[in-house]
PDB file of C-alpha atoms (C1' of nucleotides) in Angstrom:
ATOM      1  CA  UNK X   1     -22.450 -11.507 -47.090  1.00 79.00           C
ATOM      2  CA  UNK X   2     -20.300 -13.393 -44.523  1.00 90.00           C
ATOM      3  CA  UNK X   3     -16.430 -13.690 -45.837  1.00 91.00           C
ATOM      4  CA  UNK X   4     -13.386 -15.037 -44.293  1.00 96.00           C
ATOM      5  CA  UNK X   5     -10.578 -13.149 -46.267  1.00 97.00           C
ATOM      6  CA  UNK X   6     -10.146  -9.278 -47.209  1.00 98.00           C
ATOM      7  CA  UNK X   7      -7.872  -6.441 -47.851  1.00 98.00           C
ATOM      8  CA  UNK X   8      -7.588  -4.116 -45.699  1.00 98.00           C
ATOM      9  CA  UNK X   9      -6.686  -0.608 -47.810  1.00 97.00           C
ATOM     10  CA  UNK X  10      -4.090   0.968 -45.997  1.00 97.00           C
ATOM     11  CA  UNK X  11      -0.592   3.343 -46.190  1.00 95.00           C
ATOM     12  CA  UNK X  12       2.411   3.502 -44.437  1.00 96.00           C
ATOM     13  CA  UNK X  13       1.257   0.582 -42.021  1.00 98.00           C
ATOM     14  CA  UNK X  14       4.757  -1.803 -40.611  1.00 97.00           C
ATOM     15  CA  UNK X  15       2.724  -4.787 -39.453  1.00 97.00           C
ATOM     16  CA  UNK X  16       5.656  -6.748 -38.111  1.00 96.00           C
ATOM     17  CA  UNK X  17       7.086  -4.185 -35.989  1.00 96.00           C
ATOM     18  CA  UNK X  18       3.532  -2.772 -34.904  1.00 97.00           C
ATOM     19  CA  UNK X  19       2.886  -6.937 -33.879  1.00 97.00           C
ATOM     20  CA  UNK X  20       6.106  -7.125 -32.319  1.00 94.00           C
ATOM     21  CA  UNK X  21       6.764  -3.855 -30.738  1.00 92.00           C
ATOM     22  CA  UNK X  22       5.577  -4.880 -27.281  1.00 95.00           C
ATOM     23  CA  UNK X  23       2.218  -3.409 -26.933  1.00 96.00           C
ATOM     24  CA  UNK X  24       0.445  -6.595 -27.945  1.00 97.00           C
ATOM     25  CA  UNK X  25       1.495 -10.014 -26.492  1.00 97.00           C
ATOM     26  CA  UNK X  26      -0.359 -12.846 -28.385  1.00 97.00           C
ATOM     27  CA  UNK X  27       0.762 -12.032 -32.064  1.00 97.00           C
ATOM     28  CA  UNK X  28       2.924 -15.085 -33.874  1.00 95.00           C
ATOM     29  CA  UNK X  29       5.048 -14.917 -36.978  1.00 94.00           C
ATOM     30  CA  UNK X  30       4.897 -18.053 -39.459  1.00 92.00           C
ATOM     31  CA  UNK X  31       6.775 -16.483 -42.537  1.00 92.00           C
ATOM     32  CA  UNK X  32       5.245 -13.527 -43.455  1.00 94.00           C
ATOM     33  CA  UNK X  33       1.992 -13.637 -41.577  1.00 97.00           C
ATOM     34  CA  UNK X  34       1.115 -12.852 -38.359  1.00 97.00           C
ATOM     35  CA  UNK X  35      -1.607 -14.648 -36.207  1.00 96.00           C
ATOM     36  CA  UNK X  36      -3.539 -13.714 -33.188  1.00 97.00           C
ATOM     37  CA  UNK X  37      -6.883 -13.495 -31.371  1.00 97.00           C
ATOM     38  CA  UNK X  38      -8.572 -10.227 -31.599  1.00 97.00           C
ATOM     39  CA  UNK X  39     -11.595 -10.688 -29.514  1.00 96.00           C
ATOM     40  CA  UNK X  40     -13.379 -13.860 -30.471  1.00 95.00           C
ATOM     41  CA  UNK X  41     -11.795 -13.726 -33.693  1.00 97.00           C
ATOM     42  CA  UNK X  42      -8.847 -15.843 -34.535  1.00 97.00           C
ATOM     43  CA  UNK X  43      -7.222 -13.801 -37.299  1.00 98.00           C
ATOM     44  CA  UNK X  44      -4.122 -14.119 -39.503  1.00 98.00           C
ATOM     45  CA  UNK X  45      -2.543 -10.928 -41.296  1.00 98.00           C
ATOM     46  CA  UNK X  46      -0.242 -10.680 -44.020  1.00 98.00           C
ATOM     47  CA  UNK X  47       1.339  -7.520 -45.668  1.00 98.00           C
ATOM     48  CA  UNK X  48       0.541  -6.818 -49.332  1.00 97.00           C
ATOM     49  CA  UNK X  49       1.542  -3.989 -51.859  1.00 92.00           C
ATOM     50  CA  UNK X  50      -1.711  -2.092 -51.254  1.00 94.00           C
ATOM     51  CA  UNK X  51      -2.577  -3.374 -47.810  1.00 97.00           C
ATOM     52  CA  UNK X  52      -2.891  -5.873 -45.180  1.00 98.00           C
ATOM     53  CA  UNK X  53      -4.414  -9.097 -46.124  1.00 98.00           C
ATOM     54  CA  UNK X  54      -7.065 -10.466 -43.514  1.00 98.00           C
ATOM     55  CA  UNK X  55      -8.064 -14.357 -43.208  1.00 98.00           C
ATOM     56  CA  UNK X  56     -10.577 -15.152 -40.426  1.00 97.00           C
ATOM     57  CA  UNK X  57     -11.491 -19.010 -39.311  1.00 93.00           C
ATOM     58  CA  UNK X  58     -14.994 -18.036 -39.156  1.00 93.00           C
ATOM     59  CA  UNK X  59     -17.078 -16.198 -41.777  1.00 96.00           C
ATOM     60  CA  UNK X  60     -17.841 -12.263 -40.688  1.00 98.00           C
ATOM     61  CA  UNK X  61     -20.337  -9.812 -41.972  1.00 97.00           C
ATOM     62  CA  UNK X  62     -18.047  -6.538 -41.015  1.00 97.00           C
ATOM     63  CA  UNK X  63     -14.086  -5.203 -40.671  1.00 98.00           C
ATOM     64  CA  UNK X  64     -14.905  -2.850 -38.568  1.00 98.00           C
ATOM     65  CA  UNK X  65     -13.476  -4.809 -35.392  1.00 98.00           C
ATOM     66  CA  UNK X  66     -10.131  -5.371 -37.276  1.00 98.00           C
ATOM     67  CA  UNK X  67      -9.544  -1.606 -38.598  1.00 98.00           C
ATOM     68  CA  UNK X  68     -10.339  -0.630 -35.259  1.00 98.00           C
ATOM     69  CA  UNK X  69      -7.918  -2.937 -33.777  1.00 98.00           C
ATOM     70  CA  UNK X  70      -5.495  -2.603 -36.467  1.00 98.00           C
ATOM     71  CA  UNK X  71      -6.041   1.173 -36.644  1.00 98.00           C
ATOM     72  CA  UNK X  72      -6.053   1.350 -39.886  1.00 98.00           C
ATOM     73  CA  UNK X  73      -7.807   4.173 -40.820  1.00 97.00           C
ATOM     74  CA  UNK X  74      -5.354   6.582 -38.398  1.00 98.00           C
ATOM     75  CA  UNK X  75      -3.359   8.937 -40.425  1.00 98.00           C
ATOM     76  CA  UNK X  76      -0.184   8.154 -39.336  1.00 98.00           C
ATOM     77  CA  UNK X  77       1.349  10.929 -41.554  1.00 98.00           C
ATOM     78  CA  UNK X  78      -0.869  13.596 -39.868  1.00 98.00           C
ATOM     79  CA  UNK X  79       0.441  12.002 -36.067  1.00 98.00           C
ATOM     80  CA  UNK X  80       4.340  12.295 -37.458  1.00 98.00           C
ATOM     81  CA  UNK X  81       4.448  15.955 -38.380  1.00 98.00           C
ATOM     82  CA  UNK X  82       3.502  16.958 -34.715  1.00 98.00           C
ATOM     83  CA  UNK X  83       6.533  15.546 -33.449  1.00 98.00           C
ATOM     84  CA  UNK X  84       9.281  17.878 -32.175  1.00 98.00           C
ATOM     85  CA  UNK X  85      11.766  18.308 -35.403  1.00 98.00           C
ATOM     86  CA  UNK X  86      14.522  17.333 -33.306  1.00 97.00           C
ATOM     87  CA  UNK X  87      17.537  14.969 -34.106  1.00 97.00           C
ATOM     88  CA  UNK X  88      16.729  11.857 -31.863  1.00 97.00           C
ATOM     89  CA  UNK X  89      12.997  11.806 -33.175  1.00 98.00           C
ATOM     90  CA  UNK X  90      13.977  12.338 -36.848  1.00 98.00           C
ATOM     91  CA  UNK X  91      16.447   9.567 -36.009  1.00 97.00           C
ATOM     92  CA  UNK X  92      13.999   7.106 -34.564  1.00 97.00           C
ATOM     93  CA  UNK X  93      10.948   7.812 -37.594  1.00 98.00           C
ATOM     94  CA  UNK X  94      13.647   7.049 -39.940  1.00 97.00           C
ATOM     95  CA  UNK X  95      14.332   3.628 -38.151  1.00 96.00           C
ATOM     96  CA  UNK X  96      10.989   2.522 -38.865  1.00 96.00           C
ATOM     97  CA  UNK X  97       8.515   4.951 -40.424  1.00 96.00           C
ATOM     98  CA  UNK X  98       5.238   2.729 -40.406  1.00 97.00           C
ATOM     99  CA  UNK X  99       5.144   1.864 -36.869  1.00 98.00           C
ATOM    100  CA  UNK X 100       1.828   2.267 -35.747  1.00 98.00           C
ATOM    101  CA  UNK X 101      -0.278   2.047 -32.172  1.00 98.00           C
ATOM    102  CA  UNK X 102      -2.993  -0.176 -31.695  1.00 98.00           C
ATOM    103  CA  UNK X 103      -6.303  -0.131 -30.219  1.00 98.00           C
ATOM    104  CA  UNK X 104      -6.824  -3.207 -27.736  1.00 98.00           C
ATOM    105  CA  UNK X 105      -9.432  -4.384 -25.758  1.00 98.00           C
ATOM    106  CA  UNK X 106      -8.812  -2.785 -22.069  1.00 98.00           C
ATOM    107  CA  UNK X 107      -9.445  -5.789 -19.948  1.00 98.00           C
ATOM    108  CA  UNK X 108      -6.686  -7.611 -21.872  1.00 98.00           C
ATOM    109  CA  UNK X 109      -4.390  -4.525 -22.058  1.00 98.00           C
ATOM    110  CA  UNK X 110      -4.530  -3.888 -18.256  1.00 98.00           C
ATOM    111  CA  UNK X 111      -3.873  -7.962 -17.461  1.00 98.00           C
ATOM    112  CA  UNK X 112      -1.243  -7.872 -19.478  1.00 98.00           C
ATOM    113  CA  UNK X 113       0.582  -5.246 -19.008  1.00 98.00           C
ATOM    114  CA  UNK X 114      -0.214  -6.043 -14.957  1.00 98.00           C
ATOM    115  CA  UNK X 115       2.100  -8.945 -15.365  1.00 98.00           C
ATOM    116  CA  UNK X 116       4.566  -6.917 -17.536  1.00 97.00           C
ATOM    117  CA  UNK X 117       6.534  -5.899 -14.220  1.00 97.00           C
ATOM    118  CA  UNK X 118      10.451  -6.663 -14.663  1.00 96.00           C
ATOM    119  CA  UNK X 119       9.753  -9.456 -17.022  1.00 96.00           C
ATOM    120  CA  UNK X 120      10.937  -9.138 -20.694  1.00 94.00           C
ATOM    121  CA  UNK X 121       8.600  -9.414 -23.927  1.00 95.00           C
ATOM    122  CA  UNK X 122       8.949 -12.955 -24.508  1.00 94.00           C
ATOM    123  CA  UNK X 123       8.331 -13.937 -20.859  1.00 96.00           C
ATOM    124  CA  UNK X 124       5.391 -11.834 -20.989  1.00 97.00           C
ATOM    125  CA  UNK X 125       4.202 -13.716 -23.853  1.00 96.00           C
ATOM    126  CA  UNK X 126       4.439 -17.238 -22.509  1.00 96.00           C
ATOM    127  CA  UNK X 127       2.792 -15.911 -18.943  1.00 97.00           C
ATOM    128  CA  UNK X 128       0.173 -14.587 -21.042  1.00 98.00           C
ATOM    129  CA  UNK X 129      -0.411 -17.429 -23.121  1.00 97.00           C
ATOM    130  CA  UNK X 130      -0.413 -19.804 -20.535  1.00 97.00           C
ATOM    131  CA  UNK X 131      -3.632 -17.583 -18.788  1.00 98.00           C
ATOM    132  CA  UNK X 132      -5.609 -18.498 -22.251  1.00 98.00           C
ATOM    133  CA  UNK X 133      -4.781 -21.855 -22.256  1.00 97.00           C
ATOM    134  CA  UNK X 134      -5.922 -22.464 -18.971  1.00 97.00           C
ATOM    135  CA  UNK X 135      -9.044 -20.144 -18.607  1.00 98.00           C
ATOM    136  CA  UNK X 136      -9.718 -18.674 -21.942  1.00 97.00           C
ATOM    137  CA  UNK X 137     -12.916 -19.717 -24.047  1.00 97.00           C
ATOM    138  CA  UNK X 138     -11.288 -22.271 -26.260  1.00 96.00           C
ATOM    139  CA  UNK X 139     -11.951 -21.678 -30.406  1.00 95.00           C
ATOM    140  CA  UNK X 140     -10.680 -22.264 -33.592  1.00 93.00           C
ATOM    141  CA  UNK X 141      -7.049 -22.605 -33.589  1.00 94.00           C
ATOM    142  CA  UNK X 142      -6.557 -20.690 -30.480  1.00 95.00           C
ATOM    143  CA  UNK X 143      -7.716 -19.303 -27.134  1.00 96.00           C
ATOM    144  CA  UNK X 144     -10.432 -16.084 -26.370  1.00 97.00           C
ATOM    145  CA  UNK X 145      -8.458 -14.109 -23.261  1.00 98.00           C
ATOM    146  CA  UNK X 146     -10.149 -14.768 -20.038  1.00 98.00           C
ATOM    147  CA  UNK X 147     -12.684 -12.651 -19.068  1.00 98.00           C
ATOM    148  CA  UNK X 148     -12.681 -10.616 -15.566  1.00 98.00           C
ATOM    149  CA  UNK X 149     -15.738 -12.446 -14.332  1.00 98.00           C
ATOM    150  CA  UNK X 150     -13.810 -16.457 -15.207  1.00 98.00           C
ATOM    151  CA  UNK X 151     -10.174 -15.135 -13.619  1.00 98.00           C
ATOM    152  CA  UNK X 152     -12.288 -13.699 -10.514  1.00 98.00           C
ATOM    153  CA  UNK X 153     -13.542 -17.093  -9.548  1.00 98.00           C
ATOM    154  CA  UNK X 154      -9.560 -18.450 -10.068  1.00 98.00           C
ATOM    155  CA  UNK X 155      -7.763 -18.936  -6.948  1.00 97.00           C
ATOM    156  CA  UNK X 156      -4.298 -17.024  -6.796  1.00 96.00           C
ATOM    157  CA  UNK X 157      -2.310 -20.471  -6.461  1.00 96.00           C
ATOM    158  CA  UNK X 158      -3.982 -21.334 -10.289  1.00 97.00           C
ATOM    159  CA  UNK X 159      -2.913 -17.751 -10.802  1.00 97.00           C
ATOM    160  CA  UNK X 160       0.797 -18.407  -9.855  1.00 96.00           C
ATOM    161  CA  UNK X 161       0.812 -21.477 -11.617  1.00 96.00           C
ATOM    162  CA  UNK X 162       0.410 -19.575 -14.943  1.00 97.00           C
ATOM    163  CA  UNK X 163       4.255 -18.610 -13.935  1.00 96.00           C
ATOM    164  CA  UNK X 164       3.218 -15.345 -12.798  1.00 97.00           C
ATOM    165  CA  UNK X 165       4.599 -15.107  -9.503  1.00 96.00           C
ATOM    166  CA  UNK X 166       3.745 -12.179  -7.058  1.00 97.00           C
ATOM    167  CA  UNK X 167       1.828 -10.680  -9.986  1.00 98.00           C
ATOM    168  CA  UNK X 168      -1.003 -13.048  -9.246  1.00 98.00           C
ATOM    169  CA  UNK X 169      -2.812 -11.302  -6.485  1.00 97.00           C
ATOM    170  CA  UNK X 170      -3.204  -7.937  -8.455  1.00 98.00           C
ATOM    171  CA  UNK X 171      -4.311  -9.816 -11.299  1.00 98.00           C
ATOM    172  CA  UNK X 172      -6.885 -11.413  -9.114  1.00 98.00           C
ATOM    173  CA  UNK X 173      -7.737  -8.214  -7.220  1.00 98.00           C
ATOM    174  CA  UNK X 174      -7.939  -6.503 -10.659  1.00 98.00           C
ATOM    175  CA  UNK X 175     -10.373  -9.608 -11.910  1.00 98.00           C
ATOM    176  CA  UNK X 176     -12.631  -9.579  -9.130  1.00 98.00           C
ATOM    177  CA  UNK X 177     -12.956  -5.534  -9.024  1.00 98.00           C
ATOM    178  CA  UNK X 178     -13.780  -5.652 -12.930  1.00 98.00           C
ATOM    179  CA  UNK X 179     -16.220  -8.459 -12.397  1.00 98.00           C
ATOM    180  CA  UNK X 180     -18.079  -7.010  -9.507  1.00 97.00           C
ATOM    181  CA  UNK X 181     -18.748  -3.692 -11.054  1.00 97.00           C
ATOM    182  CA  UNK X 182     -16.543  -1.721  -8.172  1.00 97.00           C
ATOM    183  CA  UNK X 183     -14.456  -0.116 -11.656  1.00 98.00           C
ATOM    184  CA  UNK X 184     -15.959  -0.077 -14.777  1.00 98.00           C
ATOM    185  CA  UNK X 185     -13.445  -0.061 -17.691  1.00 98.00           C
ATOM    186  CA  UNK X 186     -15.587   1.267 -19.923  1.00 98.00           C
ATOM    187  CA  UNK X 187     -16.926   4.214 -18.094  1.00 98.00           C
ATOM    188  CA  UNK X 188     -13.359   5.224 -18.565  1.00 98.00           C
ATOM    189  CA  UNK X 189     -13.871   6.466 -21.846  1.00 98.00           C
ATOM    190  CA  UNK X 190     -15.707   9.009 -20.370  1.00 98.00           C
ATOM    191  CA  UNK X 191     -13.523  10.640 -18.303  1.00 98.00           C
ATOM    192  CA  UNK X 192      -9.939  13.143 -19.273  1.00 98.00           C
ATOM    193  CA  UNK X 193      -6.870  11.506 -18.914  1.00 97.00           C
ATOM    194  CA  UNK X 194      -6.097  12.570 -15.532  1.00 97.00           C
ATOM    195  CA  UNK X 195      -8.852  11.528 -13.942  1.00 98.00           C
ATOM    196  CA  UNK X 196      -9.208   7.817 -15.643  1.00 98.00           C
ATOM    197  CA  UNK X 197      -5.475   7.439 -15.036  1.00 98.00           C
ATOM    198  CA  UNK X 198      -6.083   7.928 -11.185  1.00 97.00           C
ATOM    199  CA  UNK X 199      -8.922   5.212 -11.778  1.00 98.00           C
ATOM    200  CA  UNK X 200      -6.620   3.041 -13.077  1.00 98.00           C
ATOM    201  CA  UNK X 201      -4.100   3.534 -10.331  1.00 98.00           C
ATOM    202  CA  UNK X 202      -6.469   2.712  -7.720  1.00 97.00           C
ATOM    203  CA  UNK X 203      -5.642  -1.045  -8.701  1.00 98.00           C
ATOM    204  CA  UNK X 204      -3.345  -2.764  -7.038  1.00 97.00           C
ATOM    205  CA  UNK X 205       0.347  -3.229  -8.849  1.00 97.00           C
ATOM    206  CA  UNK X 206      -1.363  -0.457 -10.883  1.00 98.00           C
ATOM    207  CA  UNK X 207       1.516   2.518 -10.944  1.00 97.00           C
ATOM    208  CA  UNK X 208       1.874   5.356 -13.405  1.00 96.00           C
ATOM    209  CA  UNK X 209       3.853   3.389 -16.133  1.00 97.00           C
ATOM    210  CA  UNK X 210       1.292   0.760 -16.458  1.00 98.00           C
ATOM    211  CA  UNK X 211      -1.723   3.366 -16.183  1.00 98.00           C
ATOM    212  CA  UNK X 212      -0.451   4.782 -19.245  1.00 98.00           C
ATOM    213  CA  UNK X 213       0.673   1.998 -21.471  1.00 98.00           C
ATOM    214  CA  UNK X 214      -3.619   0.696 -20.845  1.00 98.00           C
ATOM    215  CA  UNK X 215      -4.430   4.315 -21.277  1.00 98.00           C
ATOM    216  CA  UNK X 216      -2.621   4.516 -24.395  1.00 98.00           C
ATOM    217  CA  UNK X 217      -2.807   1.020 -25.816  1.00 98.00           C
ATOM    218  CA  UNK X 218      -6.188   0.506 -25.129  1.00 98.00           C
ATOM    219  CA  UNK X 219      -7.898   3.511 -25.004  1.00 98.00           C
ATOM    220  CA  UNK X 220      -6.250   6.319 -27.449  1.00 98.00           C
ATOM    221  CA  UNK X 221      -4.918   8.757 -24.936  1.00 98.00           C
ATOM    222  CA  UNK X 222      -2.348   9.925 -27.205  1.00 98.00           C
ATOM    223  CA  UNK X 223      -0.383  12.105 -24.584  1.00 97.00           C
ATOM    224  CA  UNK X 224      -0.405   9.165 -21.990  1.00 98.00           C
ATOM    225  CA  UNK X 225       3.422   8.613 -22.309  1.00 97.00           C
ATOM    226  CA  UNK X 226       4.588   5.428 -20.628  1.00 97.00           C
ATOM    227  CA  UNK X 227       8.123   5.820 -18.819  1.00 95.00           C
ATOM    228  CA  UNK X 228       9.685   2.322 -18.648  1.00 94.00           C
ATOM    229  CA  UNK X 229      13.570   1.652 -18.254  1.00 93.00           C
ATOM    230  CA  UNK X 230      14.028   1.797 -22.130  1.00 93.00           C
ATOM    231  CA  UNK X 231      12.295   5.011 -22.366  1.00 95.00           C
ATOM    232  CA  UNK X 232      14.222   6.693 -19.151  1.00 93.00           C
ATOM    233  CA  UNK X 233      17.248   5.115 -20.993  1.00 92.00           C
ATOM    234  CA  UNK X 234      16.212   6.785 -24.357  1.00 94.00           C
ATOM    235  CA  UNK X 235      15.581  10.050 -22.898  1.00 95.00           C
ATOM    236  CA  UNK X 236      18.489  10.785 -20.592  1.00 93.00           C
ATOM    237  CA  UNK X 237      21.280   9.305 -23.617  1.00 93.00           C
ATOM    238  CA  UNK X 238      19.321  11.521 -26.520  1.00 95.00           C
ATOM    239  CA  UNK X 239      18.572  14.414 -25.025  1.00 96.00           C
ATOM    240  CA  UNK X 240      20.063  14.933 -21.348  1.00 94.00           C
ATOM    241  CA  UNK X 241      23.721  12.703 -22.761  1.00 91.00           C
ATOM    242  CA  UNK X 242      25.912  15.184 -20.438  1.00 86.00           C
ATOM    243  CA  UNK X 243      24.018  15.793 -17.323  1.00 86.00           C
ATOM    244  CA  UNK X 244      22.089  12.986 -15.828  1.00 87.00           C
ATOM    245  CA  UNK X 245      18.580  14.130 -15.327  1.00 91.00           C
ATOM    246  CA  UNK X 246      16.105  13.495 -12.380  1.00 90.00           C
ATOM    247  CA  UNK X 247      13.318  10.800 -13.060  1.00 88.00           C
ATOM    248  CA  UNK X 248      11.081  14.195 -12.068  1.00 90.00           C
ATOM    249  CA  UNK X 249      12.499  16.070 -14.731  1.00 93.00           C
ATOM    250  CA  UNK X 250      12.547  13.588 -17.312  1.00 93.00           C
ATOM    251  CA  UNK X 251       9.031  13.108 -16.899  1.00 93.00           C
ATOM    252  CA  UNK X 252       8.422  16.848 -16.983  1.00 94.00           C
ATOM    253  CA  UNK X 253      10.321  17.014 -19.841  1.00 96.00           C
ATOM    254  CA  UNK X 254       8.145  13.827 -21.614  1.00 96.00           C
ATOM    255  CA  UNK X 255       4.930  15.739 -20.520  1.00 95.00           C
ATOM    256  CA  UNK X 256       5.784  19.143 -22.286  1.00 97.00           C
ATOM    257  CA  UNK X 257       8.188  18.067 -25.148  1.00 98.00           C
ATOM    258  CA  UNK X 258       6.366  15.973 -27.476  1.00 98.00           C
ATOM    259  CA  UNK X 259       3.408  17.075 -28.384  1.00 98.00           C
ATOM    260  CA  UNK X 260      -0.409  15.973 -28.844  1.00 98.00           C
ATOM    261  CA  UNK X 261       0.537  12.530 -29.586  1.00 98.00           C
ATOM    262  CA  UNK X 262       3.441  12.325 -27.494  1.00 98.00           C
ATOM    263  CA  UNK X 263       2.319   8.479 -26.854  1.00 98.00           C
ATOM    264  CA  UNK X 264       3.084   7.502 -30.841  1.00 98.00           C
ATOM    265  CA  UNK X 265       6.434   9.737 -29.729  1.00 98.00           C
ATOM    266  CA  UNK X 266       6.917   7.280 -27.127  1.00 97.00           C
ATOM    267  CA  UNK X 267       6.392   4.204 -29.268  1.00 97.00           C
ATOM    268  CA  UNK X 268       9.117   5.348 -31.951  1.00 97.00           C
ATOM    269  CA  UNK X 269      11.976   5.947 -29.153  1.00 97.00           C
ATOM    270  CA  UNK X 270      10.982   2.489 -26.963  1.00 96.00           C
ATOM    271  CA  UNK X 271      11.171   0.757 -30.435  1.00 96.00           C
ATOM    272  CA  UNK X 272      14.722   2.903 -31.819  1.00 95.00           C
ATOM    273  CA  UNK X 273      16.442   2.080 -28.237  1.00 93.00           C
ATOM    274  CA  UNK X 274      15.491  -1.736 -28.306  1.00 92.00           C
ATOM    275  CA  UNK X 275      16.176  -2.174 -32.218  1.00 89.00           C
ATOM    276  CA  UNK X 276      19.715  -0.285 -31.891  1.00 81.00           C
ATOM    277  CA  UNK X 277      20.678  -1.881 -29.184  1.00 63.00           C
ATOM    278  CA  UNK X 278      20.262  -5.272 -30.937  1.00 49.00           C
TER     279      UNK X 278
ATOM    280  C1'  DT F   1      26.828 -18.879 -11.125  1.00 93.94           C
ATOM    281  C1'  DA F   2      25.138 -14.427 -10.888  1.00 93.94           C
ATOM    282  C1'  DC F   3      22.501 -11.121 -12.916  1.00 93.94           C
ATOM    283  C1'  DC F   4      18.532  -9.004 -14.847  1.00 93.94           C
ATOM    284  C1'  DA F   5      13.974  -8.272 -16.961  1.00 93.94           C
ATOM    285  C1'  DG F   6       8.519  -2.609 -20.538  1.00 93.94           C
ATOM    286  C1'  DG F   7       7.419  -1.836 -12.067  1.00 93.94           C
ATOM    287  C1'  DA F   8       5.104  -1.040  -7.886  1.00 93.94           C
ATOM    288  C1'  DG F   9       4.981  -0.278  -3.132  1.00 93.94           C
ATOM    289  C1'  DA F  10       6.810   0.198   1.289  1.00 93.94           C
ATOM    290  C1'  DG F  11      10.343   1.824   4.507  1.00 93.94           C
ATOM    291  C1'  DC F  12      13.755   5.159   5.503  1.00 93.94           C
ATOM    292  C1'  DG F  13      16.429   9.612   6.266  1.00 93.94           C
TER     293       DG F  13
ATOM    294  C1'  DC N   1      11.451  13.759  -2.453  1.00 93.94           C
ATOM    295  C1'  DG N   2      14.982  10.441  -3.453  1.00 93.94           C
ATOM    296  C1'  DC N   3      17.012   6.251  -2.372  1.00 93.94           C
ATOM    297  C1'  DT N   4      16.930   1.145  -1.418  1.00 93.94           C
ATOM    298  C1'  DC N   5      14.871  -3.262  -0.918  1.00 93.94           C
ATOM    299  C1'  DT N   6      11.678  -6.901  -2.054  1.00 93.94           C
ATOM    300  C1'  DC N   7       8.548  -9.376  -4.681  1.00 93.94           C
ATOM    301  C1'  DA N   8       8.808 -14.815  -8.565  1.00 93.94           C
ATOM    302  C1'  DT N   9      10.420 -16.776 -12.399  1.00 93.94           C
ATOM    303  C1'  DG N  10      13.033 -17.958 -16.456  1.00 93.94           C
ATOM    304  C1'  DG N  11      16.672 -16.855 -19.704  1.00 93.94           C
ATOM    305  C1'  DT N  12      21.522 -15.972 -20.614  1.00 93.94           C
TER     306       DT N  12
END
DNA sequence: TACCAGGAGAGCG
DNA sequence: CGCTCTCATGGT
């Protein structure tokens, strides 16, 4: 029977810093609920005692779409104790012990993250909101994201007027790739990390950092470990603080350090530098 | 005002 | 490799 409302049985799940912790760009807080779009459903979540409370604007059949977003059947417990029992990742756990990662779609993960380039969260945002508005399948209450195949017949002066800048023409090149079949995202779950990152790389404005973050956010490579300037930052002050430390070796040192799911790794220091910083 | 933001790519020694 | 510069745009 088609619902509209459910709860979602879940442990040790932080929806508000798992919304807001800069893997996802379209989530809004009213109170204590979060809305957003995932896929063609408009969706607003709300943390309960036992849970995560689900209300949809159309009636569904299944959940299956949200835990899979949502993650919610990931035991997060299981992911922790691989970490390296070290001070600065005991440290950054403790700051927030239910972060999670989610699982997004990868067309919307690698546009968005394509226009992440030296902008900060809430710019990204407003760019990315602004693409939805403007070629995004309207619906209930909000926007779908623009598929490859409607950006591909944009022009890159629509693009730029989405406040994008000189981000436009590798979002455009990216579009028009997808939509013509020359890389085909999902064939990329076929292939080992290595060898779907230097896919992903092929793209235009496409560089290691923003490989991973789609490889990771979107796909579940769990030892795709995205190196921005918070990261770098987190690294070299908690575990290199005396000697500075080559970008090479820091990213040897992310590669061998942290484990199978150095990624979730990843997610707990970006989150403990920008939190403590704040 | 000047500076900087979840980078990538090109040019240079 | 390692360094520097540039690319738009908006916020502080």
């Amino acid at each position: 029977m088609a619902v509209t409302e459910t709860l979602l049985r879940v442990r040790d799940y932080d929806l508000a810093a798992t919304l807001d912790s800069g893997q996802a760009f379209r989530w809004r807080r009213t109170d204590n609920t979060w809305q957003g779009v995932v896929g063609c459903h408009f969706v607003r979540l709300t943390p309960a005692a036992d849970g995560i409370h689900a209300a949809v604007a159309a009636p569904v059949e299944s959940w299956d779409w949200l835990r899979y977003f949502l993650q919610a059947d990931t035991d997060l417990g299981a992911i922790l104790k691989t970490f390296p029992d070290d001070a600065p990742m005991r440290a950054a756990v403790a700051a927030c012990p239910g972060l999670r990662l989610l699982r997004q779609d990868p067309w919307e993960c690698l546009a968005s993250f394509l226009l992440s380039a030296t902008k900060q969260i809430v710019q990204i945002r407003q760019i990315v909101a602004h693409l939805c508005e403007r070629f995004g399948e309207p619906m209930q209450h909000d926007f779908a994201f623009p598929t490859p195949h409607r950006l591909a017949a944009a022009s890159e002066a629509e693009l730029r007027a989405c406040k994008m800048g000189f981000r436009a023409p590798s979002l455009l090149q990216a579009a028009r790739r997808i939509s013509n079949g020359q890389l085909d995202l999902e064939r990329l779950r076929t292939l080992d990390y290595a060898a779907a990152r230097a896919e992903l790389m092929t793209l235009r404005g496409v560089g290691g950092k923003i490989a991973d973050c789609v490889l990771l956010f979107a796909y579940g490579f769990d030892t795709a470990f995205p190196v921005d300037v918070w990261v770098e930052r987190a690294l070299q002050e908690l575990y290199f603080p005396h000697r500075r430390a080559s970008a090479k070796r820091l990213r040897h040192f992310a590669a061998t350090h942290f484990g199978p799911h150095a990624g979730y790794a990843q997610q707990y220091l970006f989150h403990y530098m920008r939190t403590k910083i704040k």
